[in-house]
Short mmCIF file of C-alpha atoms and ligand atoms in Angstrom, two decimals:
data_model
loop_
_atom_site.label_atom_id
_atom_site.label_comp_id
_atom_site.label_asym_id
_atom_site.label_seq_id
_atom_site.Cartn_x
_atom_site.Cartn_y
_atom_site.Cartn_z
CA UNK A 15 91.11 65.56 109.97
CA UNK A 16 90.52 66.04 106.23
CA UNK A 17 92.09 62.87 105.22
CA UNK A 18 89.67 60.89 107.29
CA UNK A 19 86.63 62.44 105.58
CA UNK A 20 84.09 60.20 103.79
CA UNK A 21 84.10 60.67 100.13
CA UNK A 22 80.31 61.21 100.42
CA UNK A 23 79.24 64.86 100.60
CA UNK A 24 76.80 64.19 103.52
CA UNK A 25 77.91 60.85 105.29
CA UNK A 26 75.28 61.40 107.99
CA UNK A 27 72.55 60.91 105.34
CA UNK A 28 74.42 57.70 103.87
CA UNK A 29 74.22 55.79 107.12
CA UNK A 30 77.98 56.18 107.48
CA UNK A 31 77.68 57.68 110.95
CA UNK A 32 74.86 55.43 112.36
CA UNK A 33 71.58 57.09 113.10
CA UNK A 34 70.67 59.97 115.49
CA UNK A 35 67.37 60.66 116.83
CA UNK A 36 66.57 64.49 116.85
CA UNK A 37 69.64 65.07 114.53
CA UNK A 38 67.94 68.00 112.79
CA UNK A 39 65.38 70.24 114.25
CA UNK A 40 63.97 73.16 112.47
CA UNK A 41 61.62 75.65 114.09
CA UNK A 42 60.75 72.80 116.74
CA UNK A 43 60.16 70.07 114.25
CA UNK A 44 62.71 67.13 114.76
CA UNK A 45 63.85 64.37 112.38
CA UNK A 46 66.50 61.69 112.58
CA UNK A 47 69.20 61.19 110.01
CA UNK A 48 67.51 57.87 108.79
CA UNK A 49 64.07 59.48 108.20
CA UNK A 50 65.66 62.40 106.53
CA UNK A 51 67.76 60.26 104.26
CA UNK A 52 64.72 58.11 103.46
CA UNK A 53 62.55 61.10 102.68
CA UNK A 54 65.30 62.83 100.66
CA UNK A 55 66.18 59.77 98.59
CA UNK A 56 62.59 58.95 98.00
CA UNK A 57 62.07 62.65 96.65
CA UNK A 58 65.37 62.41 94.70
CA UNK A 59 64.22 59.53 92.78
CA UNK A 60 61.50 61.78 91.26
CA UNK A 61 64.17 64.37 90.38
CA UNK A 62 66.65 62.31 88.48
CA UNK A 63 67.68 63.90 85.13
CA UNK A 64 66.39 67.36 85.87
CA UNK A 65 68.98 70.16 85.20
CA UNK A 66 67.93 72.17 88.34
CA UNK A 67 65.14 72.23 90.73
CA UNK A 68 63.71 75.32 92.72
CA UNK A 69 62.90 75.41 96.38
CA UNK A 70 60.80 77.91 98.33
CA UNK A 71 63.55 78.24 100.95
CA UNK A 72 61.33 78.88 104.07
CA UNK A 73 63.04 78.11 107.43
CA UNK A 74 61.29 74.71 107.63
CA UNK A 75 62.16 71.12 107.82
CA UNK A 76 60.64 70.57 104.49
CA UNK A 77 63.25 72.86 103.07
CA UNK A 78 66.09 70.85 104.43
CA UNK A 79 64.54 67.67 103.14
CA UNK A 80 64.02 69.28 99.69
CA UNK A 81 67.70 70.34 99.57
CA UNK A 82 69.08 67.03 100.68
CA UNK A 83 66.68 65.43 97.92
CA UNK A 84 68.38 67.59 95.16
CA UNK A 85 71.71 66.72 96.47
CA UNK A 86 70.96 62.99 96.78
CA UNK A 87 69.74 63.09 93.05
CA UNK A 88 72.85 65.18 91.82
CA UNK A 89 70.35 67.92 90.65
CA UNK A 90 71.48 71.54 91.23
CA UNK A 91 69.24 73.11 93.85
CA UNK A 92 68.05 76.67 93.45
CA UNK A 93 66.97 78.16 96.86
CA UNK A 94 64.43 80.89 96.24
CA UNK A 95 64.08 83.64 99.11
CA UNK A 96 60.66 83.09 100.49
CA UNK A 97 59.97 86.83 100.46
CA UNK A 98 60.98 87.36 96.89
CA UNK A 99 58.52 89.39 94.97
CA UNK A 100 57.28 88.10 91.50
CA UNK A 101 60.10 89.97 89.45
CA UNK A 102 62.92 88.55 91.49
CA UNK A 103 61.42 85.16 91.84
CA UNK A 104 60.64 84.89 88.15
CA UNK A 105 64.14 86.09 87.32
CA UNK A 106 65.67 83.36 89.43
CA UNK A 107 63.53 80.51 88.13
CA UNK A 108 63.96 81.59 84.53
CA UNK A 109 67.53 82.32 84.73
CA UNK A 110 68.47 79.19 86.61
CA UNK A 111 66.66 76.87 84.18
CA UNK A 112 64.89 75.17 87.19
CA UNK A 113 62.59 72.46 85.82
CA UNK A 114 60.52 71.75 88.91
CA UNK A 115 59.61 73.05 92.35
CA UNK A 116 60.34 70.62 95.17
CA UNK A 117 57.94 70.64 98.06
CA UNK A 118 55.42 73.31 98.90
CA UNK A 119 55.66 76.71 97.27
CA UNK A 120 53.02 79.40 97.25
CA UNK A 121 53.87 80.75 93.90
CA UNK A 122 50.64 81.39 91.73
CA UNK A 123 52.59 83.20 88.97
CA UNK A 124 55.03 80.27 88.49
CA UNK A 125 54.11 77.44 85.84
CA UNK A 126 56.55 74.66 86.83
CA UNK A 127 55.96 70.99 87.83
CA UNK A 128 55.53 70.49 91.65
CA UNK A 129 57.29 67.51 93.11
CA UNK A 130 55.85 66.45 96.43
CA UNK A 131 58.22 65.20 99.14
CA UNK A 132 58.26 61.41 99.38
CA UNK A 133 57.88 59.74 102.85
CA UNK A 134 60.26 56.77 102.06
CA UNK A 135 63.09 55.78 99.62
CA UNK A 136 66.35 53.85 99.40
CA UNK A 137 69.76 55.24 98.93
CA UNK A 138 70.81 56.35 95.58
CA UNK A 139 74.54 56.26 94.18
CA UNK A 140 76.54 59.31 95.29
CA UNK A 141 76.86 61.72 92.46
CA UNK A 142 80.37 62.67 91.12
CA UNK A 143 82.25 65.69 92.87
CA UNK A 144 82.12 68.09 89.94
CA UNK A 145 78.44 67.88 89.74
CA UNK A 146 76.71 71.29 90.73
CA UNK A 147 75.28 71.09 94.21
CA UNK A 148 73.60 74.67 94.38
CA UNK A 149 72.80 77.63 92.31
CA UNK A 150 72.68 80.57 94.75
CA UNK A 151 71.65 83.87 93.47
CA UNK A 152 73.90 86.98 94.40
CA UNK A 153 73.52 90.59 93.76
CA UNK A 154 76.08 92.74 91.87
CA UNK A 155 76.44 96.51 91.51
CA UNK A 156 73.98 96.64 88.52
CA UNK A 157 71.55 94.32 86.85
CA UNK A 158 69.64 91.42 88.14
CA UNK A 159 71.23 88.89 90.54
CA UNK A 160 73.54 86.31 89.02
CA UNK A 161 73.40 82.57 89.48
CA UNK A 162 76.65 81.29 91.40
CA UNK A 163 77.08 77.55 90.65
CA UNK A 164 78.63 75.63 93.50
CA UNK A 165 80.04 72.20 92.99
CA UNK A 166 79.87 69.33 95.47
CA UNK A 167 83.48 69.39 95.58
CA UNK A 168 83.77 73.14 96.56
CA UNK A 169 81.00 72.63 99.34
CA UNK A 170 82.87 69.68 100.72
CA UNK A 171 86.30 71.47 100.75
CA UNK A 172 84.84 74.63 102.17
CA UNK A 173 83.08 72.68 105.00
CA UNK A 174 86.20 70.52 105.90
CA UNK A 175 88.32 73.71 105.95
CA UNK A 176 85.97 75.32 108.57
CA UNK A 177 85.57 71.94 110.62
CA UNK A 178 89.31 72.15 110.98
CA UNK A 179 89.48 75.93 111.77
CA UNK A 180 86.67 75.61 114.42
CA UNK A 181 87.43 72.08 115.85
CA UNK A 182 83.77 71.33 114.70
CA UNK A 183 83.10 67.87 115.44
CA UNK A 184 80.02 65.38 115.68
CA UNK A 185 79.99 66.40 119.42
CA UNK A 186 78.64 69.81 118.68
CA UNK A 187 75.22 70.99 118.58
CA UNK A 188 75.03 73.70 115.94
CA UNK A 189 72.57 76.46 116.68
CA UNK A 190 71.43 79.39 114.31
CA UNK A 191 68.21 80.77 112.76
CA UNK A 192 69.64 82.26 109.46
CA UNK A 193 67.93 82.28 106.10
CA UNK A 194 68.16 79.03 104.08
CA UNK A 195 68.69 80.79 100.66
CA UNK A 196 72.04 81.89 101.23
CA UNK A 197 75.56 80.15 101.75
CA UNK A 198 75.68 81.08 105.44
CA UNK A 199 72.54 79.66 106.69
CA UNK A 200 72.29 76.81 104.18
CA UNK A 201 75.87 75.63 103.22
CA UNK A 202 77.43 76.18 106.54
CA UNK A 203 74.35 75.95 108.62
CA UNK A 204 72.61 72.98 107.21
CA UNK A 205 75.07 71.05 105.12
CA UNK A 206 77.91 71.74 107.49
CA UNK A 207 76.08 70.11 110.28
CA UNK A 208 75.11 67.12 107.90
CA UNK A 209 78.67 66.64 106.85
CA UNK A 210 80.40 66.90 110.24
CA UNK A 211 77.61 64.77 111.69
CA UNK A 212 76.58 67.07 114.61
CA UNK A 213 73.28 67.97 115.82
CA UNK A 214 71.53 70.99 114.34
CA UNK A 215 68.97 73.21 115.91
CA UNK A 216 67.56 75.78 113.52
CA UNK A 217 65.53 78.25 115.52
CA UNK A 218 63.39 79.39 112.73
CA UNK A 219 64.38 83.04 113.28
CA UNK A 220 67.69 84.22 114.69
CA UNK A 221 66.13 85.80 117.85
CA UNK A 222 68.28 86.12 121.04
CA UNK A 223 65.67 84.39 122.99
CA UNK A 224 65.66 81.41 120.65
CA UNK A 225 69.47 81.28 120.74
CA UNK A 226 69.57 81.30 124.50
CA UNK A 227 66.92 78.63 124.72
CA UNK A 228 68.61 76.11 122.43
CA UNK A 229 71.59 75.39 124.61
CA UNK A 230 73.97 74.62 121.65
CA UNK A 231 77.82 74.35 121.63
CA UNK A 232 78.35 76.11 118.39
CA UNK A 233 76.42 79.32 117.31
CA UNK A 234 76.35 81.09 114.02
CA UNK A 235 75.19 84.71 113.52
CA UNK A 236 75.55 87.73 111.31
CA UNK A 237 76.69 90.91 113.15
CA UNK A 238 73.12 92.20 113.34
CA UNK A 239 72.08 89.08 115.30
CA UNK A 240 75.03 89.28 117.60
CA UNK A 241 74.27 93.10 118.22
CA UNK A 242 70.74 92.05 119.13
CA UNK A 243 71.98 89.20 121.50
CA UNK A 244 74.12 91.69 123.26
CA UNK A 245 71.10 94.10 123.65
CA UNK A 246 69.46 91.23 125.73
CA UNK A 247 72.02 90.59 128.41
CA UNK A 248 69.93 87.68 129.72
CA UNK A 249 70.14 85.98 126.52
CA UNK A 250 73.62 86.69 125.98
CA UNK A 251 74.67 85.38 129.35
CA UNK A 252 72.84 81.89 128.46
CA UNK A 253 75.43 81.43 125.75
CA UNK A 254 78.27 81.18 128.36
CA UNK A 255 78.02 77.48 128.13
CA UNK A 256 78.54 77.40 124.34
CA UNK A 257 81.97 76.38 123.12
CA UNK A 258 82.17 78.78 120.08
CA UNK A 259 80.45 81.72 118.77
CA UNK A 260 80.98 82.49 115.02
CA UNK A 261 80.33 85.78 113.23
CA UNK A 262 80.20 86.55 109.61
CA UNK A 263 78.62 87.80 106.22
CA UNK A 264 79.46 91.39 107.44
CA UNK A 265 81.89 93.19 109.55
CA UNK A 266 81.43 92.63 113.25
CA UNK A 267 81.78 95.92 115.07
CA UNK A 268 84.63 95.86 117.49
CA UNK A 269 82.20 97.30 120.07
CA UNK A 270 79.91 94.14 119.66
CA UNK A 271 83.03 91.81 119.75
CA UNK A 272 83.77 93.29 123.18
CA UNK A 273 80.21 93.16 124.47
CA UNK A 274 79.92 89.65 123.41
CA UNK A 275 83.32 88.80 125.22
CA UNK A 276 82.04 90.70 128.32
CA UNK A 277 78.61 88.97 128.45
CA UNK A 278 79.22 85.44 127.18
CA UNK A 279 83.00 84.96 128.21
CA UNK A 280 83.60 84.11 124.53
CA UNK A 281 85.94 85.78 122.05
CA UNK A 282 83.82 85.31 118.99
CA UNK A 283 85.35 83.71 115.83
CA UNK A 284 85.10 86.00 112.82
CA UNK A 285 85.11 84.55 109.44
CA UNK A 286 84.86 86.00 105.90
CA UNK A 287 83.58 84.81 102.63
CA UNK A 288 81.48 85.28 99.52
CA UNK A 289 78.85 83.23 97.76
CA UNK A 290 81.21 82.88 94.92
CA UNK A 291 84.16 81.61 97.17
CA UNK A 292 82.46 80.16 100.11
CA UNK A 293 84.25 80.83 103.38
CA UNK A 294 88.00 81.59 102.74
CA UNK A 295 89.24 83.26 105.89
CA UNK A 296 88.70 82.70 109.57
CA UNK A 297 90.15 83.09 112.97
CA UNK A 298 90.46 79.71 114.60
CA UNK A 299 89.25 77.86 117.68
CA UNK A 300 92.86 77.26 118.79
CA UNK A 301 94.25 80.57 117.65
CA UNK A 302 93.95 84.42 118.09
CA UNK A 303 90.70 86.08 117.73
CA UNK A 304 91.45 89.68 117.14
CA UNK A 305 88.65 92.18 117.18
CA UNK A 306 88.18 93.54 113.51
CA UNK A 307 90.22 90.92 111.91
CA UNK A 308 89.10 87.76 110.03
CA UNK A 309 92.24 85.62 110.62
CA UNK A 310 94.01 83.41 108.24
CA UNK A 311 93.18 81.43 105.04
CA UNK A 312 91.33 78.21 105.69
CA UNK A 313 92.96 74.77 104.35
CA UNK A 314 92.93 74.62 100.57
CA UNK A 315 92.63 78.52 100.25
CA UNK A 316 95.33 81.15 99.17
CA UNK A 317 94.95 84.82 99.14
CA UNK A 318 96.94 87.90 97.64
CA UNK A 319 96.58 91.59 98.02
CA UNK A 320 96.85 93.48 94.86
CA UNK A 321 97.53 97.36 94.82
CA UNK A 322 95.78 99.92 92.41
CA UNK A 323 98.83 99.50 89.99
CA UNK A 324 98.29 95.77 89.83
CA UNK A 325 101.48 95.03 92.01
CA UNK A 326 101.46 93.10 95.25
CA UNK A 327 100.61 95.22 98.27
CA UNK A 328 102.85 94.94 101.34
CA UNK A 329 101.74 92.63 104.24
CA UNK A 330 102.40 95.22 106.70
CA UNK A 331 99.01 95.52 108.20
CA UNK A 332 98.46 98.89 107.00
CA UNK A 333 98.70 98.84 103.09
CA UNK A 334 95.29 98.29 101.53
CA UNK A 335 94.81 96.38 98.40
CA UNK A 336 92.15 94.37 96.76
CA UNK A 337 91.91 90.85 98.12
CA UNK A 338 91.98 88.09 95.58
CA UNK A 339 91.49 84.37 96.46
CA UNK A 340 92.24 81.12 95.00
CA UNK A 341 91.71 77.44 96.01
CA UNK A 342 89.41 74.56 96.25
CA UNK A 343 86.29 76.33 97.65
CA UNK A 344 85.75 78.60 94.57
CA UNK A 345 82.67 78.49 92.42
CA UNK A 346 82.38 77.00 88.95
CA UNK A 347 81.18 80.47 87.37
CA UNK A 348 78.04 82.54 86.87
CA UNK A 349 75.34 80.56 85.32
CA UNK A 350 75.11 81.34 81.58
CA UNK A 351 77.40 84.44 82.02
CA UNK A 352 80.85 83.54 80.64
CA UNK A 353 81.89 87.26 80.29
CA UNK A 354 80.88 88.08 83.94
CA UNK A 355 82.73 84.96 85.05
CA UNK A 356 85.92 85.87 83.13
CA UNK A 357 85.99 89.36 84.37
CA UNK A 358 85.81 88.24 88.03
CA UNK A 359 88.92 86.18 87.69
CA UNK A 360 92.66 87.07 86.94
CA UNK A 361 93.80 83.63 85.92
CA UNK A 362 93.01 81.36 88.90
CA UNK A 363 92.61 84.37 91.22
CA UNK A 364 88.93 85.46 92.02
CA UNK A 365 88.78 89.26 92.43
CA UNK A 366 86.65 89.82 95.67
CA UNK A 367 85.96 93.33 95.14
CA UNK A 368 86.89 93.72 98.87
CA UNK A 369 89.54 96.09 100.12
CA UNK A 370 91.76 94.36 102.81
CA UNK A 371 95.02 94.50 104.63
CA UNK A 372 97.23 91.56 105.56
CA UNK A 373 99.75 91.75 108.54
CA UNK A 374 103.21 90.23 108.88
CA UNK A 375 101.59 87.16 110.37
CA UNK A 376 99.30 86.72 107.58
CA UNK A 377 96.14 87.81 109.53
CA UNK A 378 93.54 89.63 107.33
CA UNK A 379 91.37 92.62 107.94
CA UNK A 380 88.53 93.59 105.63
CA UNK A 381 88.58 97.26 105.19
CA UNK A 382 85.50 97.66 103.13
CA UNK A 383 83.98 97.26 99.62
CA UNK A 384 85.49 98.89 96.55
CA UNK A 385 82.12 99.74 95.30
CA UNK A 386 79.67 102.13 96.75
CA UNK A 387 76.94 100.26 95.00
CA UNK A 388 77.19 97.10 96.91
CA UNK A 389 75.19 97.37 100.31
CA UNK A 390 75.47 95.00 103.13
CA UNK A 391 72.39 95.25 105.27
CA UNK A 392 71.73 92.91 108.12
CA UNK A 393 74.19 90.53 106.24
CA UNK A 394 72.34 90.55 103.14
CA UNK A 395 74.05 91.87 99.96
CA UNK A 396 71.97 94.21 97.92
CA UNK A 397 72.94 95.95 94.68
CA UNK A 398 72.15 99.54 94.46
CA UNK A 399 71.32 99.06 90.78
CA UNK A 400 68.51 96.52 91.37
CA UNK A 401 66.85 98.72 93.92
CA UNK A 402 67.26 101.80 91.59
CA UNK A 403 65.50 99.79 88.77
CA UNK A 404 62.75 98.75 91.05
CA UNK A 405 62.15 102.33 92.13
CA UNK A 406 62.14 103.55 88.49
CA UNK A 407 59.50 101.11 87.82
CA UNK A 408 57.07 103.07 90.17
CA UNK A 409 55.14 105.60 88.15
CA UNK A 410 55.99 108.49 90.48
CA UNK A 411 59.77 108.27 90.30
CA UNK A 412 61.67 110.07 87.67
CA UNK A 413 65.25 109.36 89.01
CA UNK A 414 66.72 107.36 91.76
CA UNK A 415 69.94 106.69 93.45
CA UNK A 416 70.52 104.31 96.23
CA UNK A 417 73.24 104.28 98.87
CA UNK A 418 74.17 102.40 102.07
CA UNK A 419 74.07 104.54 105.20
CA UNK A 420 75.86 103.48 108.47
CA UNK A 421 73.24 101.77 110.89
CA UNK A 422 74.04 100.55 114.37
CA UNK A 423 71.57 97.51 113.97
CA UNK A 424 71.90 96.57 110.42
CA UNK A 425 75.54 97.72 109.51
CA UNK A 426 74.20 99.62 106.65
CA UNK A 427 70.64 100.64 105.88
CA UNK A 428 69.32 101.24 102.29
CA UNK A 429 68.61 104.93 101.68
CA UNK A 430 66.89 105.93 98.34
CA UNK A 431 67.28 109.54 96.98
CA UNK A 432 64.46 110.09 94.41
CA UNK A 433 63.23 112.90 92.17
CA UNK A 434 59.64 112.77 91.15
CA UNK A 435 56.16 113.96 91.64
CA UNK A 436 53.61 113.14 94.48
CA UNK A 437 56.20 110.62 96.15
CA UNK A 438 54.77 108.69 98.97
CA UNK A 439 57.75 107.20 100.73
CA UNK A 440 55.84 104.31 102.45
CA UNK A 441 54.25 103.40 99.05
CA UNK A 442 57.62 103.43 97.38
CA UNK A 443 59.24 101.23 100.26
CA UNK A 444 56.33 98.73 99.98
CA UNK A 445 56.78 98.77 96.19
CA UNK A 446 60.48 97.66 96.35
CA UNK A 447 59.59 95.05 99.08
CA UNK A 448 56.86 93.55 96.97
CA UNK A 449 58.84 93.66 93.66
CA UNK A 450 62.23 92.37 94.84
CA UNK A 451 62.14 91.14 98.49
CA UNK A 452 61.52 92.63 101.85
CA UNK A 453 65.22 92.86 102.99
CA UNK A 454 66.02 94.97 99.67
CA UNK A 455 63.59 97.65 100.64
CA UNK A 456 64.89 101.16 101.43
CA UNK A 457 64.58 102.04 105.07
CA UNK A 458 64.57 105.88 104.21
CA UNK A 459 63.25 107.59 101.13
CA UNK A 460 64.61 111.23 100.60
CA UNK A 461 62.87 113.28 97.92
CA UNK A 462 65.27 115.68 96.39
CA UNK A 463 64.90 118.17 93.36
CA UNK A 464 67.78 116.81 91.48
CA UNK A 465 70.62 114.22 92.00
CA UNK A 466 74.26 115.47 92.03
CA UNK A 467 75.87 114.60 88.71
CA UNK A 468 79.39 114.97 87.29
CA UNK A 469 80.03 116.44 83.82
CA UNK A 470 79.36 113.12 82.22
CA UNK A 471 75.92 112.93 83.86
CA UNK A 472 76.92 110.15 86.31
CA UNK A 473 75.42 110.47 89.77
CA UNK A 474 77.95 111.24 92.35
CA UNK A 475 76.92 109.06 95.15
CA UNK A 476 79.85 110.29 97.41
CA UNK A 477 77.84 113.56 97.59
CA UNK A 478 74.78 112.12 98.83
CA UNK A 479 74.36 112.86 102.57
CA UNK A 480 74.27 109.77 104.56
C1 MCA B 524 58.85 94.69 107.24
N1 MCA B 524 58.34 93.47 107.01
C2 MCA B 524 57.77 93.51 105.99
C3 MCA B 524 57.80 94.96 105.37
N2 MCA B 524 58.50 95.55 106.20
N3 MCA B 524 56.98 92.65 105.38
C4 MCA B 524 56.35 93.03 103.97
N4 MCA B 524 56.53 94.03 103.58
C5 MCA B 524 57.23 95.18 104.06
N5 MCA B 524 57.38 96.19 103.62
C6 MCA B 524 58.40 92.45 108.00
C7 MCA B 524 59.38 91.44 107.42
O1 MCA B 524 58.84 90.34 106.74
C8 MCA B 524 59.61 90.74 108.93
O2 MCA B 524 58.48 90.00 109.23
C9 MCA B 524 59.82 91.84 109.99
O3 MCA B 524 58.91 92.96 109.20
C10 MCA B 524 61.09 92.35 110.12
O4 MCA B 524 61.69 92.65 109.04
P1 MCA B 524 63.11 93.41 108.84
O5 MCA B 524 63.22 94.48 109.88
O6 MCA B 524 63.59 93.55 107.57
O7 MCA B 524 64.06 92.23 109.31
P2 MCA B 524 64.96 92.26 110.54
O8 MCA B 524 64.37 91.70 111.80
O9 MCA B 524 65.69 93.63 110.49
O10 MCA B 524 66.10 91.14 110.01
C11 MCA B 524 67.32 91.09 110.56
C12 MCA B 524 67.92 89.84 110.40
C13 MCA B 524 68.02 89.66 108.92
C14 MCA B 524 67.17 88.69 111.06
C15 MCA B 524 69.44 89.86 111.03
O11 MCA B 524 68.69 90.69 108.38
C16 MCA B 524 68.69 88.36 108.54
O12 MCA B 524 68.24 87.21 108.61
N6 MCA B 524 70.02 88.36 108.03
C17 MCA B 524 70.80 87.22 107.72
C18 MCA B 524 71.50 87.54 106.30
C19 MCA B 524 72.30 86.40 105.93
O13 MCA B 524 72.08 85.12 106.27
N7 MCA B 524 73.20 86.71 105.14
C20 MCA B 524 74.03 85.64 104.47
C21 MCA B 524 74.52 85.99 103.08
P3 MCA B 524 58.70 88.60 109.95
O14 MCA B 524 59.74 88.85 111.08
O15 MCA B 524 57.23 88.33 110.48
O16 MCA B 524 58.97 87.70 109.05
S1 MCA B 524 76.41 86.30 102.98
C22 MCA B 524 76.82 84.81 102.78
O17 MCA B 524 76.11 83.83 102.69
C23 MCA B 524 78.38 84.95 102.72
C24 MCA B 524 79.02 83.63 101.94
C25 MCA B 524 78.79 84.91 104.10
O18 MCA B 524 80.00 85.42 104.55
O19 MCA B 524 78.23 84.30 105.00
P1 AMP B 525 77.61 87.59 99.74
O1 AMP B 525 77.96 87.86 98.31
O2 AMP B 525 76.32 87.85 100.23
O3 AMP B 525 78.18 86.17 100.03
O4 AMP B 525 78.50 88.56 100.59
C1 AMP B 525 79.95 88.61 100.46
C2 AMP B 525 80.40 89.93 101.05
O5 AMP B 525 80.20 89.96 102.37
C3 AMP B 525 81.86 90.03 101.00
O6 AMP B 525 82.32 90.29 99.69
C4 AMP B 525 82.16 90.94 102.04
O7 AMP B 525 81.97 92.39 101.50
C5 AMP B 525 81.02 90.68 102.91
N1 AMP B 525 81.60 89.91 104.26
C6 AMP B 525 81.27 88.62 104.44
N2 AMP B 525 81.99 88.33 105.68
C7 AMP B 525 82.51 89.45 106.11
C8 AMP B 525 83.38 89.77 107.31
N3 AMP B 525 83.49 88.84 108.23
N4 AMP B 525 83.74 91.08 107.44
C9 AMP B 525 83.56 91.91 106.63
N5 AMP B 525 82.81 91.85 105.36
C10 AMP B 525 82.36 90.54 105.26
#
């Protein structure tokens, strides 16, 4: 399958697959490939030569056109979360070096040139493979989010590997409603459809009712979405006619896997990845789908398991090691942070920070994160450090420690332990939502007299009740 792929990143937008009416539909708004291509290329002509452009990544057709425009121009696209508060937004815009905003953006505090979407234009030359396609911001344990530079080559390789694993073809109709500022919703969920040449229905929000109504063949969701689908059996049973249900971005609880199987008749495919590596592991459409396991490396990816002492951990299904990945889907580095990039690699191997096991058949299971300071909530990665910094910027907070607590719906929910005076929990939650973004807000605030610290003064998060 790979050998037959076009050298273009998005053949559907270069007229290589003919045209398709209603090819892309976002929140009810349809567009054909020909119109999308004309608008994207017309807009691209206004971007040529820019280093990077920002996009207010709302779940709209305009976002898809703006992203396609950046790609057509060979200008790195920086998707900004639409709910980002001023601190997070200005960090992303400054750090990325974005020189303009493409399309509508309600950012009163941002002094960047605005580039309107064009209504028409002709095809520009295909940019080279090694040009950056996207700069996606991702949280670490401490500090502000880092810009992950993803090349066109990595995006193409990652999508081709998934097309092969999932038998994803132009005959599919892909349905999802995931955010357009992360790899899952944007790279897999939009660029994937445009590369494979299948129809895309983006439901605006990933609600069970919208998934049921869309009548797709291929569905993407994070575990929170799948848990909510199962909680509405009428919606779940409507997915029986689908071909493949895919889960990723966080561990799919075995109970949700079993409920999905019972209600939809499908064993969901589970896949694993990171912003930095794109998707590296997946169960396959034509292979075993084992609850709790994320399968095998996709084409072009290699993995290894490294024990605490740096030696290779056994592939016996039990021995836990840190998962390292290498191959064609990896990012180019963290923008402007050579030390952080160097620290993330051991030679060609990217250290994922995830603990995993591999069995004798090469099947992988993700056991958890190595750091307590990375929280996955609703499929969003949030660094404890950035939330603590936001909390400490509130005048009533003297000390703060943030942890992830198990949550049936979100996987983990953000819990903040704070020391201070006259603490109003609701106001603190709102403060984080407005400063960073809504999904980074704590769901619980617990006021304590002091934080547990070791002799060095470091907070012992393991001792904080969950
Ligand atoms: C609540 N709301 C607020 C506040 N509190 N608004 C302003 N201020 C507040 N303090 C509003 C929200 O805006 C929203 O409104 C509504 O309340 C619900 O918010 P919330 O409860 O936070 O959302 P949710 O319904 O619980 O969201 C669940 C979700 C979401 C839809 C599953 O977590 C989600 O979209 N997750 C996907 C994450 C993802 O794509 N991750 C990929 C990254 P309204 O509804 O009106 O807007 S990982 C990745 O890319 C790697 C490579 C991978 O492996 O895939
Ligand atoms: P992000 O940086 O937002 O791309 O999130 C990447 C992280 O999400 C990984 O390092 C894992 O911790 C987690 N993750 C993604 N997919 C899965 C999965 N299928 N199972 C368990 N964890 C996952």
